[in-house]
Coordinates of N, CA and C in Angstrom, one line a residue:
X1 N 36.5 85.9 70.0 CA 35.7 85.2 71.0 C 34.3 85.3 70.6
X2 N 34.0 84.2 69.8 CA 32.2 84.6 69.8 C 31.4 82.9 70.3
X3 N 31.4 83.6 71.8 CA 30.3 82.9 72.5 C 29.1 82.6 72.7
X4 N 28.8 84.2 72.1 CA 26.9 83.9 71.3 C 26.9 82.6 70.5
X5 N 27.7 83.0 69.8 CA 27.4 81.7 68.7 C 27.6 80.1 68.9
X6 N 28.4 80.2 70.2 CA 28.7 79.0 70.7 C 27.5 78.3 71.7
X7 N 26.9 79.2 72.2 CA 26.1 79.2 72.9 C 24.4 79.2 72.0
X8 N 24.3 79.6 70.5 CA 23.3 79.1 69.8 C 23.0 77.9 69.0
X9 N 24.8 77.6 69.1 CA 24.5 76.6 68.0 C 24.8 75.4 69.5
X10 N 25.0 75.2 70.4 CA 24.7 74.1 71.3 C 26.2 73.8 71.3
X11 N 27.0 74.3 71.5 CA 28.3 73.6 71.3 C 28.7 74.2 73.1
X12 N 28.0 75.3 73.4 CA 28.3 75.1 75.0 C 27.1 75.9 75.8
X13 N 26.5 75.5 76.7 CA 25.7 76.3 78.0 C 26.0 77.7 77.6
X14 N 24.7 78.1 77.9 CA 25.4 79.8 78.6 C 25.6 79.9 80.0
X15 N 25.4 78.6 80.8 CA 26.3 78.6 82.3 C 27.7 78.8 82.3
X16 N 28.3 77.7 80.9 CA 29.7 77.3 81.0 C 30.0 78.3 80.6
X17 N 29.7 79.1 79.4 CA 29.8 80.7 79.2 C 30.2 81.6 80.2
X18 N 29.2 81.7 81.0 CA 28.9 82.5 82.3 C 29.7 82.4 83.1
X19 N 29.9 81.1 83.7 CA 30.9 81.0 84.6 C 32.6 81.5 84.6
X20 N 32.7 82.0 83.2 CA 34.1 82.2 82.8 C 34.5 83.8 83.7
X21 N 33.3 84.7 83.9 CA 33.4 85.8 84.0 C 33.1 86.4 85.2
X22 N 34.0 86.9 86.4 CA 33.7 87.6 87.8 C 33.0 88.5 87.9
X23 N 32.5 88.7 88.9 CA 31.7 90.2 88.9 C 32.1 91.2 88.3
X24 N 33.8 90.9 88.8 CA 35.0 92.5 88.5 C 34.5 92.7 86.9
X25 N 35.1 91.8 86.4 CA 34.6 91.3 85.2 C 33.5 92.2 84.4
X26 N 32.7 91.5 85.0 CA 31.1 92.3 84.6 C 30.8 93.7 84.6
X27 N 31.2 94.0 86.2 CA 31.5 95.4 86.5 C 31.9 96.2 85.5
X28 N 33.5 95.6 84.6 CA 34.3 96.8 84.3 C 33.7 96.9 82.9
X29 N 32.9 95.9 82.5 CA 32.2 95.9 81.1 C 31.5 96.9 81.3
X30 N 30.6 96.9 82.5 CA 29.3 97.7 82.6 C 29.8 99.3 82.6
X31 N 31.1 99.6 83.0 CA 31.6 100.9 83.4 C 32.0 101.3 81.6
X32 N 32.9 100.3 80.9 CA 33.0 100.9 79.7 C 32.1 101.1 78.9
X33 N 30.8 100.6 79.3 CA 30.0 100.5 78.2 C 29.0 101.8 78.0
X34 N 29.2 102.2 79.7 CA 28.7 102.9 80.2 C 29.2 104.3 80.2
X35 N 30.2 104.8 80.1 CA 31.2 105.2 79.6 C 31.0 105.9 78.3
X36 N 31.3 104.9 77.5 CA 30.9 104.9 75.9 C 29.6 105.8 75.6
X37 N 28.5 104.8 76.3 CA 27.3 105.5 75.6 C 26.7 106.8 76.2
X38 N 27.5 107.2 77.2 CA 27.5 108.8 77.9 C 28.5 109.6 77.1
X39 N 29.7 109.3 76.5 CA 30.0 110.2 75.9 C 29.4 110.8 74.0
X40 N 28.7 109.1 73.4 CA 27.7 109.6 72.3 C 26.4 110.4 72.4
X41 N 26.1 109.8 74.0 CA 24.8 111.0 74.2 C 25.4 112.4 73.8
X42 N 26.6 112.6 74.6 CA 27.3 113.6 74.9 C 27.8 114.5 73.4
X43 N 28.5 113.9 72.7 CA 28.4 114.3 71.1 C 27.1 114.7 70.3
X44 N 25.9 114.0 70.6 CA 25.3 114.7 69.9 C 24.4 115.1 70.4
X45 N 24.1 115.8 72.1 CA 23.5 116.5 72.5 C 24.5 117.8 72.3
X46 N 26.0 118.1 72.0 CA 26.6 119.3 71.8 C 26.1 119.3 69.9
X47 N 26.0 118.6 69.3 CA 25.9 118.7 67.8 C 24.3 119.5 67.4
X48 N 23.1 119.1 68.4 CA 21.9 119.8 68.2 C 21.7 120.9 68.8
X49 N 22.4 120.9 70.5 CA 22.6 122.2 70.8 C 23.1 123.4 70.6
X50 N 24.2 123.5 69.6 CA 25.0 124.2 68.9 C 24.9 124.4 67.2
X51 N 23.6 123.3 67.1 CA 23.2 123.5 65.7 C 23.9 123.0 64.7
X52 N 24.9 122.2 64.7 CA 26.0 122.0 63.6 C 25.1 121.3 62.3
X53 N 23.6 120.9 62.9 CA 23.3 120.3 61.6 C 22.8 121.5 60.5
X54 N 22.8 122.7 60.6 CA 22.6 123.5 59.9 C 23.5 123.9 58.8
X55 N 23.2 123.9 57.6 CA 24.3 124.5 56.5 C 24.5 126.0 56.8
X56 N 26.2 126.0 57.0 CA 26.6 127.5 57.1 C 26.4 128.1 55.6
X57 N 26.6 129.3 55.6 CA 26.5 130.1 53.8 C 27.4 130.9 54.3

């Protein structure tokens, strides 16, 4: 599904786009996304806090 591109090259609105999608919709995007980029904070605030970028000997 690539609607960007449908929507740059003029082949549809980003209304007609838009309108495809409910709040729920939007919502559950916003929760995974949100989701996601709390648990990469999450990885590499344990990776500096615990030092792993350091070479063991």
């Amino acid at each position: 599904m690539d609607l960007r591109n449908s929507i740059a090259h003029g082949n549809e609105s980003s209304s007609e786009v838009g309108r495809r999608f409910t709040p729920d919709d939007l919502q559950k995007r916003f929760e995974n996304i949100n989701e996601y980029c709390s648990y990469i904070i999450l990885v590499f605030q344990n990776y500096i806090e615990k030092k792993h970028y350091l070479k063991t000997v």
